[in-house]
């Protein structure tokens, strides 16, 4: 079954230095969808917050299976327009509407 349009939860504003979690979920896809987050139209890399990711100045952890995008400490650089895409290899992938997060 192709995925349905996912529901994205993106806070409209966040305080610098706080923990922020963005979530993305759709329930109809079978097999279960994988989720890809985008910022300003660019796909975010899947990073797990290890030493190498910190060196690359990455402040988030993206989980493609659960659809979460977790910022351990948001910075002004994380301000932007976010959306996610659900895909499971069947039918077209589905995107949620773009939401802006201001830090």
mmCIF file of N, CA, C and O in Angstrom:
data_model
loop_
_atom_site.group_PDB
_atom_site.id
_atom_site.type_symbol
_atom_site.label_atom_id
_atom_site.label_comp_id
_atom_site.label_asym_id
_atom_site.label_seq_id
_atom_site.Cartn_x
_atom_site.Cartn_y
_atom_site.Cartn_z
ATOM 1 N N UNK A 1 0.856 -1.190 0.000
ATOM 2 C CA UNK A 1 0.000 0.000 0.000
ATOM 3 C C UNK A 1 0.887 1.232 0.000
ATOM 4 O O UNK A 1 1.814 1.316 0.820
ATOM 5 N N UNK A 2 0.625 2.169 -0.881
ATOM 6 C CA UNK A 2 1.418 3.402 -0.929
ATOM 7 C C UNK A 2 1.168 4.236 0.327
ATOM 8 O O UNK A 2 0.101 4.152 0.940
ATOM 9 N N UNK A 3 2.149 5.036 0.722
ATOM 10 C CA UNK A 3 1.965 5.856 1.928
ATOM 11 C C UNK A 3 0.922 6.941 1.732
ATOM 12 O O UNK A 3 0.713 7.426 0.613
ATOM 13 N N UNK A 4 0.273 7.325 2.816
ATOM 14 C CA UNK A 4 -0.616 8.481 2.800
ATOM 15 C C UNK A 4 0.225 9.724 3.082
ATOM 16 O O UNK A 4 1.408 9.623 3.424
ATOM 17 N N UNK A 5 -0.389 10.897 2.938
ATOM 18 C CA UNK A 5 0.334 12.136 3.231
ATOM 19 C C UNK A 5 0.681 12.161 4.712
ATOM 20 O O UNK A 5 -0.205 12.016 5.554
ATOM 21 N N UNK A 6 1.963 12.331 5.048
ATOM 22 C CA UNK A 6 2.330 12.304 6.462
ATOM 23 C C UNK A 6 1.895 13.563 7.198
ATOM 24 O O UNK A 6 1.697 14.613 6.588
ATOM 25 N N UNK A 7 1.749 13.430 8.492
ATOM 26 C CA UNK A 7 1.456 14.564 9.367
ATOM 27 C C UNK A 7 2.772 15.002 9.995
ATOM 28 O O UNK A 7 3.455 14.200 10.639
ATOM 29 N N UNK A 8 3.137 16.266 9.790
ATOM 30 C CA UNK A 8 4.384 16.793 10.348
ATOM 31 C C UNK A 8 4.073 17.690 11.530
ATOM 32 O O UNK A 8 3.154 18.496 11.454
ATOM 33 N N UNK A 9 4.859 17.554 12.564
ATOM 34 C CA UNK A 9 4.765 18.471 13.683
ATOM 35 C C UNK A 9 6.082 19.220 13.786
ATOM 36 O O UNK A 9 7.115 18.628 14.086
ATOM 37 N N UNK A 10 6.019 20.517 13.495
ATOM 38 C CA UNK A 10 7.197 21.381 13.528
ATOM 39 C C UNK A 10 6.842 22.591 14.381
ATOM 40 O O UNK A 10 5.882 23.297 14.071
ATOM 41 N N UNK A 11 7.587 22.836 15.460
ATOM 42 C CA UNK A 11 7.281 24.027 16.262
ATOM 43 C C UNK A 11 7.557 25.291 15.441
ATOM 44 O O UNK A 11 8.525 25.338 14.684
ATOM 45 N N UNK A 12 6.697 26.294 15.575
ATOM 46 C CA UNK A 12 6.889 27.511 14.793
ATOM 47 C C UNK A 12 8.037 28.347 15.348
ATOM 48 O O UNK A 12 8.664 29.112 14.619
ATOM 49 N N UNK A 13 8.310 28.197 16.641
ATOM 50 C CA UNK A 13 9.439 28.928 17.210
ATOM 51 C C UNK A 13 10.074 28.090 18.306
ATOM 52 O O UNK A 13 9.422 27.248 18.921
ATOM 53 N N UNK A 14 11.356 28.329 18.522
ATOM 54 C CA UNK A 14 12.092 27.594 19.545
ATOM 55 C C UNK A 14 13.165 28.508 20.126
ATOM 56 O O UNK A 14 13.682 29.377 19.426
ATOM 57 N N UNK A 15 13.489 28.306 21.395
ATOM 58 C CA UNK A 15 14.534 29.096 22.031
ATOM 59 C C UNK A 15 15.895 28.474 21.739
ATOM 60 O O UNK A 15 16.048 27.253 21.799
ATOM 61 N N UNK A 16 16.887 29.331 21.456
ATOM 62 C CA UNK A 16 18.249 28.859 21.226
ATOM 63 C C UNK A 16 18.708 28.029 22.415
ATOM 64 O O UNK A 16 18.474 28.395 23.567
ATOM 65 N N UNK A 17 19.348 26.874 22.121
ATOM 66 C CA UNK A 17 19.910 26.051 23.186
ATOM 67 C C UNK A 17 18.950 25.044 23.781
ATOM 68 O O UNK A 17 19.344 24.266 24.647
ATOM 69 N N UNK A 18 17.682 25.029 23.337
ATOM 70 C CA UNK A 18 16.729 24.062 23.873
ATOM 71 C C UNK A 18 16.702 22.805 23.010
ATOM 72 O O UNK A 18 17.224 22.779 21.902
ATOM 73 N N UNK A 19 16.090 21.767 23.549
ATOM 74 C CA UNK A 19 15.899 20.523 22.811
ATOM 75 C C UNK A 19 14.585 20.635 22.042
ATOM 76 O O UNK A 19 13.561 20.988 22.616
ATOM 77 N N UNK A 20 14.625 20.345 20.745
ATOM 78 C CA UNK A 20 13.428 20.453 19.907
ATOM 79 C C UNK A 20 13.276 19.168 19.112
ATOM 80 O O UNK A 20 14.250 18.678 18.532
ATOM 81 N N UNK A 21 12.063 18.615 19.109
ATOM 82 C CA UNK A 21 11.817 17.420 18.308
ATOM 83 C C UNK A 21 10.740 17.695 17.276
ATOM 84 O O UNK A 21 9.670 18.180 17.616
ATOM 85 N N UNK A 22 11.059 17.367 16.021
ATOM 86 C CA UNK A 22 10.089 17.439 14.937
ATOM 87 C C UNK A 22 9.658 16.010 14.656
ATOM 88 O O UNK A 22 10.485 15.097 14.718
ATOM 89 N N UNK A 23 8.378 15.814 14.364
ATOM 90 C CA UNK A 23 7.922 14.458 14.109
ATOM 91 C C UNK A 23 7.146 14.389 12.808
ATOM 92 O O UNK A 23 6.574 15.371 12.350
ATOM 93 N N UNK A 24 7.146 13.196 12.233
ATOM 94 C CA UNK A 24 6.511 12.953 10.941
ATOM 95 C C UNK A 24 5.943 11.543 10.975
ATOM 96 O O UNK A 24 6.652 10.612 11.345
ATOM 97 N N UNK A 25 4.672 11.388 10.610
ATOM 98 C CA UNK A 25 4.055 10.074 10.721
ATOM 99 C C UNK A 25 2.968 9.910 9.670
ATOM 100 O O UNK A 25 2.192 10.827 9.421
ATOM 101 N N UNK A 26 2.928 8.727 9.072
ATOM 102 C CA UNK A 26 1.764 8.349 8.256
ATOM 103 C C UNK A 26 1.443 6.900 8.588
ATOM 104 O O UNK A 26 2.325 6.150 8.990
ATOM 105 N N UNK A 27 0.177 6.536 8.467
ATOM 106 C CA UNK A 27 -0.259 5.260 9.016
ATOM 107 C C UNK A 27 -0.733 4.244 7.986
ATOM 108 O O UNK A 27 -0.989 3.103 8.335
ATOM 109 N N UNK A 28 -0.844 4.642 6.712
ATOM 110 C CA UNK A 28 -1.453 3.732 5.736
ATOM 111 C C UNK A 28 -0.448 2.892 4.966
ATOM 112 O O UNK A 28 -0.811 1.871 4.386
ATOM 113 N N UNK A 29 0.794 3.334 4.917
ATOM 114 C CA UNK A 29 1.776 2.641 4.100
ATOM 115 C C UNK A 29 2.074 1.240 4.607
ATOM 116 O O UNK A 29 2.186 0.998 5.804
ATOM 117 N N UNK A 30 2.153 0.299 3.670
ATOM 118 C CA UNK A 30 2.530 -1.064 4.016
ATOM 119 C C UNK A 30 3.373 -1.614 2.877
ATOM 120 O O UNK A 30 2.879 -1.699 1.754
ATOM 121 N N UNK A 31 4.649 -1.954 3.087
ATOM 122 C CA UNK A 31 5.369 -1.943 4.368
ATOM 123 C C UNK A 31 5.495 -0.529 4.954
ATOM 124 O O UNK A 31 5.281 0.448 4.235
ATOM 125 N N UNK A 32 5.840 -0.438 6.260
ATOM 126 C CA UNK A 32 5.932 0.877 6.906
ATOM 127 C C UNK A 32 6.879 1.811 6.159
ATOM 128 O O UNK A 32 7.905 1.376 5.637
ATOM 129 N N UNK A 33 6.512 3.079 6.123
ATOM 130 C CA UNK A 33 7.312 4.071 5.403
ATOM 131 C C UNK A 33 8.609 4.383 6.129
ATOM 132 O O UNK A 33 8.711 4.230 7.344
ATOM 133 N N UNK A 34 9.568 4.863 5.341
ATOM 134 C CA UNK A 34 10.741 5.516 5.903
ATOM 135 C C UNK A 34 10.549 7.004 5.656
ATOM 136 O O UNK A 34 9.925 7.408 4.681
ATOM 137 N N UNK A 35 11.104 7.799 6.550
ATOM 138 C CA UNK A 35 10.871 9.239 6.514
ATOM 139 C C UNK A 35 12.171 9.976 6.264
ATOM 140 O O UNK A 35 13.204 9.646 6.830
ATOM 141 N N UNK A 36 12.082 10.981 5.408
ATOM 142 C CA UNK A 36 13.241 11.821 5.102
ATOM 143 C C UNK A 36 12.866 13.267 5.381
ATOM 144 O O UNK A 36 11.877 13.755 4.840
ATOM 145 N N UNK A 37 13.645 13.923 6.224
ATOM 146 C CA UNK A 37 13.403 15.342 6.511
ATOM 147 C C UNK A 37 14.194 16.224 5.547
ATOM 148 O O UNK A 37 15.307 15.881 5.149
ATOM 149 N N UNK A 38 13.607 17.352 5.215
ATOM 150 C CA UNK A 38 14.246 18.355 4.360
ATOM 151 C C UNK A 38 14.233 19.695 5.078
ATOM 152 O O UNK A 38 13.269 20.017 5.783
ATOM 153 N N UNK A 39 15.300 20.450 4.886
ATOM 154 C CA UNK A 39 15.356 21.824 5.391
ATOM 155 C C UNK A 39 15.631 22.731 4.203
ATOM 156 O O UNK A 39 16.612 22.527 3.489
ATOM 157 N N UNK A 40 14.744 23.711 3.989
ATOM 158 C CA UNK A 40 14.878 24.638 2.860
ATOM 159 C C UNK A 40 15.040 23.870 1.542
ATOM 160 O O UNK A 40 15.817 24.263 0.678
ATOM 161 N N UNK A 41 14.333 22.743 1.429
ATOM 162 C CA UNK A 41 14.333 21.978 0.190
ATOM 163 C C UNK A 41 15.510 21.032 0.014
ATOM 164 O O UNK A 41 15.605 20.357 -1.000
ATOM 165 N N UNK A 42 16.403 20.974 0.997
ATOM 166 C CA UNK A 42 17.583 20.116 0.893
ATOM 167 C C UNK A 42 17.438 18.951 1.863
ATOM 168 O O UNK A 42 17.127 19.150 3.034
ATOM 169 N N UNK A 43 17.687 17.735 1.372
ATOM 170 C CA UNK A 43 17.564 16.552 2.226
ATOM 171 C C UNK A 43 18.594 16.609 3.349
ATOM 172 O O UNK A 43 19.775 16.882 3.113
ATOM 173 N N UNK A 44 18.142 16.353 4.577
ATOM 174 C CA UNK A 44 19.057 16.294 5.712
ATOM 175 C C UNK A 44 19.717 14.921 5.744
ATOM 176 O O UNK A 44 19.078 13.903 5.467
ATOM 177 N N UNK A 45 20.966 14.896 6.091
ATOM 178 C CA UNK A 45 21.695 13.634 6.187
ATOM 179 C C UNK A 45 21.310 12.922 7.472
ATOM 180 O O UNK A 45 21.053 13.560 8.491
ATOM 181 N N UNK A 46 21.296 11.593 7.401
ATOM 182 C CA UNK A 46 20.995 10.818 8.600
ATOM 183 C C UNK A 46 22.250 10.781 9.463
ATOM 184 O O UNK A 46 23.257 10.192 9.104
ATOM 185 N N UNK A 47 22.193 11.467 10.585
ATOM 186 C CA UNK A 47 23.323 11.509 11.516
ATOM 187 C C UNK A 47 22.830 11.023 12.869
ATOM 188 O O UNK A 47 21.681 11.205 13.220
ATOM 189 N N UNK A 48 23.733 10.461 13.632
ATOM 190 C CA UNK A 48 23.304 9.902 14.912
ATOM 191 C C UNK A 48 23.904 10.639 16.100
ATOM 192 O O UNK A 48 23.829 10.168 17.219
ATOM 193 N N UNK A 49 24.489 11.795 15.876
ATOM 194 C CA UNK A 49 24.997 12.568 16.989
ATOM 195 C C UNK A 49 26.289 12.022 17.557
ATOM 196 O O UNK A 49 26.622 12.254 18.708
ATOM 197 N N UNK A 50 27.032 11.277 16.761
ATOM 198 C CA UNK A 50 28.310 10.751 17.225
ATOM 199 C C UNK A 50 29.375 11.823 17.076
ATOM 200 O O UNK A 50 29.116 12.904 16.564
ATOM 201 N N UNK A 51 30.581 11.521 17.474
ATOM 202 C CA UNK A 51 31.672 12.489 17.426
ATOM 203 C C UNK A 51 31.864 13.074 16.043
ATOM 204 O O UNK A 51 32.061 14.272 15.898
ATOM 205 N N UNK A 52 31.809 12.244 15.007
ATOM 206 C CA UNK A 52 32.055 12.736 13.651
ATOM 207 C C UNK A 52 30.968 13.717 13.226
ATOM 208 O O UNK A 52 31.239 14.685 12.530
ATOM 209 N N UNK A 53 29.723 13.472 13.661
ATOM 210 C CA UNK A 53 28.639 14.376 13.282
ATOM 211 C C UNK A 53 28.827 15.729 13.961
ATOM 212 O O UNK A 53 28.593 16.766 13.366
ATOM 213 N N UNK A 54 29.259 15.721 15.210
ATOM 214 C CA UNK A 54 29.485 16.986 15.913
ATOM 215 C C UNK A 54 30.558 17.799 15.201
ATOM 216 O O UNK A 54 30.449 19.001 15.071
ATOM 217 N N UNK A 55 31.587 17.115 14.734
ATOM 218 C CA UNK A 55 32.674 17.803 14.044
ATOM 219 C C UNK A 55 32.148 18.500 12.800
ATOM 220 O O UNK A 55 32.639 19.552 12.425
ATOM 221 N N UNK A 56 31.146 17.910 12.172
ATOM 222 C CA UNK A 56 30.575 18.493 10.957
ATOM 223 C C UNK A 56 29.535 19.554 11.304
ATOM 224 O O UNK A 56 28.798 20.003 10.451
ATOM 225 N N UNK A 57 29.450 19.925 12.579
ATOM 226 C CA UNK A 57 28.553 20.989 13.024
ATOM 227 C C UNK A 57 27.086 20.599 12.854
ATOM 228 O O UNK A 57 26.247 21.430 12.552
ATOM 229 N N UNK A 58 26.799 19.324 13.025
ATOM 230 C CA UNK A 58 25.430 18.842 12.931
ATOM 231 C C UNK A 58 24.869 18.721 14.336
ATOM 232 O O UNK A 58 25.483 18.106 15.203
ATOM 233 N N UNK A 59 23.699 19.325 14.560
ATOM 234 C CA UNK A 59 23.151 19.379 15.914
ATOM 235 C C UNK A 59 21.903 18.517 16.058
ATOM 236 O O UNK A 59 21.185 18.641 17.031
ATOM 237 N N UNK A 60 21.659 17.660 15.081
ATOM 238 C CA UNK A 60 20.410 16.900 15.117
ATOM 239 C C UNK A 60 20.656 15.406 14.961
ATOM 240 O O UNK A 60 21.718 14.971 14.540
ATOM 241 N N UNK A 61 19.627 14.639 15.306
ATOM 242 C CA UNK A 61 19.592 13.209 15.054
ATOM 243 C C UNK A 61 18.318 12.927 14.270
ATOM 244 O O UNK A 61 17.236 13.318 14.699
ATOM 245 N N UNK A 62 18.460 12.283 13.124
ATOM 246 C CA UNK A 62 17.289 11.952 12.315
ATOM 247 C C UNK A 62 17.095 10.441 12.311
ATOM 248 O O UNK A 62 18.034 9.706 12.059
ATOM 249 N N UNK A 63 15.880 10.016 12.629
ATOM 250 C CA UNK A 63 15.552 8.594 12.619
ATOM 251 C C UNK A 63 14.578 8.340 11.471
ATOM 252 O O UNK A 63 13.423 8.767 11.529
ATOM 253 N N UNK A 64 15.059 7.662 10.435
ATOM 254 C CA UNK A 64 14.220 7.455 9.246
ATOM 255 C C UNK A 64 13.062 6.502 9.510
ATOM 256 O O UNK A 64 12.055 6.552 8.818
ATOM 257 N N UNK A 65 13.228 5.622 10.496
ATOM 258 C CA UNK A 65 12.160 4.654 10.777
ATOM 259 C C UNK A 65 11.021 5.293 11.563
ATOM 260 O O UNK A 65 9.850 5.032 11.286
ATOM 261 N N UNK A 66 11.354 6.113 12.567
ATOM 262 C CA UNK A 66 10.297 6.694 13.408
ATOM 263 C C UNK A 66 9.832 8.052 12.900
ATOM 264 O O UNK A 66 8.792 8.540 13.322
ATOM 265 N N UNK A 67 10.624 8.674 12.002
ATOM 266 C CA UNK A 67 10.233 9.967 11.461
ATOM 267 C C UNK A 67 10.572 11.147 12.354
ATOM 268 O O UNK A 67 10.108 12.255 12.102
ATOM 269 N N UNK A 68 11.387 10.927 13.393
ATOM 270 C CA UNK A 68 11.713 12.039 14.281
ATOM 271 C C UNK A 68 12.990 12.732 13.840
ATOM 272 O O UNK A 68 13.916 12.112 13.321
ATOM 273 N N UNK A 69 13.006 14.031 14.057
ATOM 274 C CA UNK A 69 14.194 14.851 13.845
ATOM 275 C C UNK A 69 14.409 15.579 15.165
ATOM 276 O O UNK A 69 13.585 16.403 15.562
ATOM 277 N N UNK A 70 15.484 15.227 15.862
ATOM 278 C CA UNK A 70 15.714 15.725 17.216
ATOM 279 C C UNK A 70 16.929 16.637 17.227
ATOM 280 O O UNK A 70 18.022 16.219 16.828
ATOM 281 N N UNK A 71 16.719 17.877 17.671
ATOM 282 C CA UNK A 71 17.823 18.813 17.858
ATOM 283 C C UNK A 71 18.194 18.814 19.338
ATOM 284 O O UNK A 71 17.350 19.108 20.188
ATOM 285 N N UNK A 72 19.430 18.477 19.646
ATOM 286 C CA UNK A 72 19.860 18.470 21.048
ATOM 287 C C UNK A 72 19.957 19.888 21.584
ATOM 288 O O UNK A 72 19.541 20.164 22.709
ATOM 289 N N UNK A 73 20.509 20.778 20.804
ATOM 290 C CA UNK A 73 20.533 22.201 21.152
ATOM 291 C C UNK A 73 20.357 22.981 19.858
ATOM 292 O O UNK A 73 21.254 23.002 19.027
ATOM 293 N N UNK A 74 19.195 23.597 19.698
ATOM 294 C CA UNK A 74 18.969 24.344 18.462
ATOM 295 C C UNK A 74 19.769 25.636 18.477
ATOM 296 O O UNK A 74 20.012 26.217 19.531
ATOM 297 N N UNK A 75 20.182 26.062 17.297
ATOM 298 C CA UNK A 75 20.875 27.337 17.140
ATOM 299 C C UNK A 75 20.131 28.161 16.101
ATOM 300 O O UNK A 75 19.241 27.649 15.418
ATOM 301 N N UNK A 76 20.519 29.419 15.983
ATOM 302 C CA UNK A 76 19.895 30.276 14.970
ATOM 303 C C UNK A 76 20.048 29.673 13.578
ATOM 304 O O UNK A 76 19.211 29.879 12.703
ATOM 305 N N UNK A 77 21.129 28.905 13.377
ATOM 306 C CA UNK A 77 21.356 28.278 12.071
ATOM 307 C C UNK A 77 20.292 27.246 11.728
ATOM 308 O O UNK A 77 20.173 26.836 10.573
ATOM 309 N N UNK A 78 19.556 26.774 12.733
ATOM 310 C CA UNK A 78 18.522 25.762 12.481
ATOM 311 C C UNK A 78 17.206 26.385 12.031
ATOM 312 O O UNK A 78 16.271 25.669 11.692
ATOM 313 N N UNK A 79 17.108 27.715 12.043
ATOM 314 C CA UNK A 79 15.920 28.379 11.514
ATOM 315 C C UNK A 79 15.775 28.026 10.033
ATOM 316 O O UNK A 79 16.760 28.009 9.307
ATOM 317 N N UNK A 80 14.564 27.709 9.620
ATOM 318 C CA UNK A 80 14.363 27.397 8.208
ATOM 319 C C UNK A 80 13.012 26.771 7.985
ATOM 320 O O UNK A 80 12.188 26.688 8.892
ATOM 321 N N UNK A 81 12.813 26.321 6.762
ATOM 322 C CA UNK A 81 11.549 25.703 6.380
ATOM 323 C C UNK A 81 11.748 24.201 6.273
ATOM 324 O O UNK A 81 12.604 23.735 5.525
ATOM 325 N N UNK A 82 10.964 23.473 7.039
ATOM 326 C CA UNK A 82 11.121 22.022 7.142
ATOM 327 C C UNK A 82 9.901 21.299 6.588
ATOM 328 O O UNK A 82 8.768 21.751 6.751
ATOM 329 N N UNK A 83 10.151 20.168 5.953
ATOM 330 C CA UNK A 83 9.063 19.247 5.630
ATOM 331 C C UNK A 83 9.647 17.843 5.585
ATOM 332 O O UNK A 83 10.862 17.665 5.517
ATOM 333 N N UNK A 84 8.777 16.860 5.649
ATOM 334 C CA UNK A 84 9.276 15.503 5.542
ATOM 335 C C UNK A 84 8.542 14.764 4.441
ATOM 336 O O UNK A 84 7.473 15.173 3.990
ATOM 337 N N UNK A 85 9.157 13.670 4.019
ATOM 338 C CA UNK A 85 8.650 12.855 2.918
ATOM 339 C C UNK A 85 8.594 11.412 3.406
ATOM 340 O O UNK A 85 9.545 10.928 4.023
ATOM 341 N N UNK A 86 7.472 10.753 3.155
ATOM 342 C CA UNK A 86 7.313 9.346 3.514
ATOM 343 C C UNK A 86 7.363 8.507 2.249
ATOM 344 O O UNK A 86 6.715 8.839 1.259
ATOM 345 N N UNK A 87 8.141 7.424 2.274
ATOM 346 C CA UNK A 87 8.193 6.536 1.117
ATOM 347 C C UNK A 87 8.413 5.102 1.584
ATOM 348 O O UNK A 87 9.098 4.864 2.580
ATOM 349 N N UNK A 88 7.793 4.166 0.876
ATOM 350 C CA UNK A 88 7.982 2.749 1.216
ATOM 351 C C UNK A 88 8.239 1.906 -0.032
ATOM 352 O O UNK A 88 8.127 0.689 0.002
ATOM 353 N N UNK A 89 8.570 2.575 -1.137
ATOM 354 C CA UNK A 89 8.878 1.848 -2.358
ATOM 355 C C UNK A 89 7.659 1.483 -3.178
ATOM 356 O O UNK A 89 7.783 0.881 -4.238
ATOM 357 N N UNK A 90 6.476 1.841 -2.706
ATOM 358 C CA UNK A 90 5.239 1.543 -3.425
ATOM 359 C C UNK A 90 4.540 2.866 -3.736
ATOM 360 O O UNK A 90 4.338 3.685 -2.835
ATOM 361 N N UNK A 91 4.194 3.068 -4.981
ATOM 362 C CA UNK A 91 3.508 4.302 -5.340
ATOM 363 C C UNK A 91 4.426 5.500 -5.170
ATOM 364 O O UNK A 91 5.641 5.369 -5.022
ATOM 365 N N UNK A 92 3.842 6.676 -5.198
ATOM 366 C CA UNK A 92 4.614 7.901 -5.070
ATOM 367 C C UNK A 92 4.889 8.190 -3.602
ATOM 368 O O UNK A 92 4.063 7.899 -2.740
ATOM 369 N N UNK A 93 6.047 8.790 -3.344
ATOM 370 C CA UNK A 93 6.304 9.235 -1.974
ATOM 371 C C UNK A 93 5.404 10.434 -1.680
ATOM 372 O O UNK A 93 4.961 11.123 -2.596
ATOM 373 N N UNK A 94 5.116 10.665 -0.430
ATOM 374 C CA UNK A 94 4.197 11.729 -0.028
ATOM 375 C C UNK A 94 4.926 12.710 0.877
ATOM 376 O O UNK A 94 5.687 12.312 1.750
ATOM 377 N N UNK A 95 4.658 13.998 0.671
ATOM 378 C CA UNK A 95 5.283 15.035 1.483
ATOM 379 C C UNK A 95 4.223 15.765 2.298
ATOM 380 O O UNK A 95 3.088 15.912 1.840
ATOM 381 N N UNK A 96 4.611 16.239 3.454
ATOM 382 C CA UNK A 96 3.708 17.108 4.199
ATOM 383 C C UNK A 96 3.984 18.552 3.795
ATOM 384 O O UNK A 96 4.971 18.835 3.116
ATOM 385 N N UNK A 97 3.130 19.449 4.203
ATOM 386 C CA UNK A 97 3.311 20.849 3.837
ATOM 387 C C UNK A 97 4.523 21.417 4.596
ATOM 388 O O UNK A 97 4.867 20.965 5.681
ATOM 389 N N UNK A 98 5.148 22.407 3.975
ATOM 390 C CA UNK A 98 6.345 23.026 4.546
ATOM 391 C C UNK A 98 5.951 23.867 5.752
ATOM 392 O O UNK A 98 4.978 24.599 5.728
ATOM 393 N N UNK A 99 6.748 23.743 6.827
ATOM 394 C CA UNK A 99 6.496 24.555 8.016
ATOM 395 C C UNK A 99 7.792 25.237 8.427
ATOM 396 O O UNK A 99 8.859 24.626 8.413
ATOM 397 N N UNK A 100 7.679 26.512 8.779
ATOM 398 C CA UNK A 100 8.860 27.282 9.147
ATOM 399 C C UNK A 100 9.096 27.230 10.656
ATOM 400 O O UNK A 100 8.166 27.392 11.441
ATOM 401 N N UNK A 101 10.343 26.982 11.028
ATOM 402 C CA UNK A 101 10.730 27.034 12.439
ATOM 403 C C UNK A 101 11.687 28.206 12.623
ATOM 404 O O UNK A 101 12.692 28.300 11.938
ATOM 405 N N UNK A 102 11.321 29.108 13.530
ATOM 406 C CA UNK A 102 12.149 30.272 13.824
ATOM 407 C C UNK A 102 12.842 30.038 15.162
ATOM 408 O O UNK A 102 12.185 29.769 16.156
ATOM 409 N N UNK A 103 14.163 30.123 15.162
ATOM 410 C CA UNK A 103 14.914 29.926 16.404
ATOM 411 C C UNK A 103 15.423 31.283 16.882
ATOM 412 O O UNK A 103 16.001 32.028 16.114
#
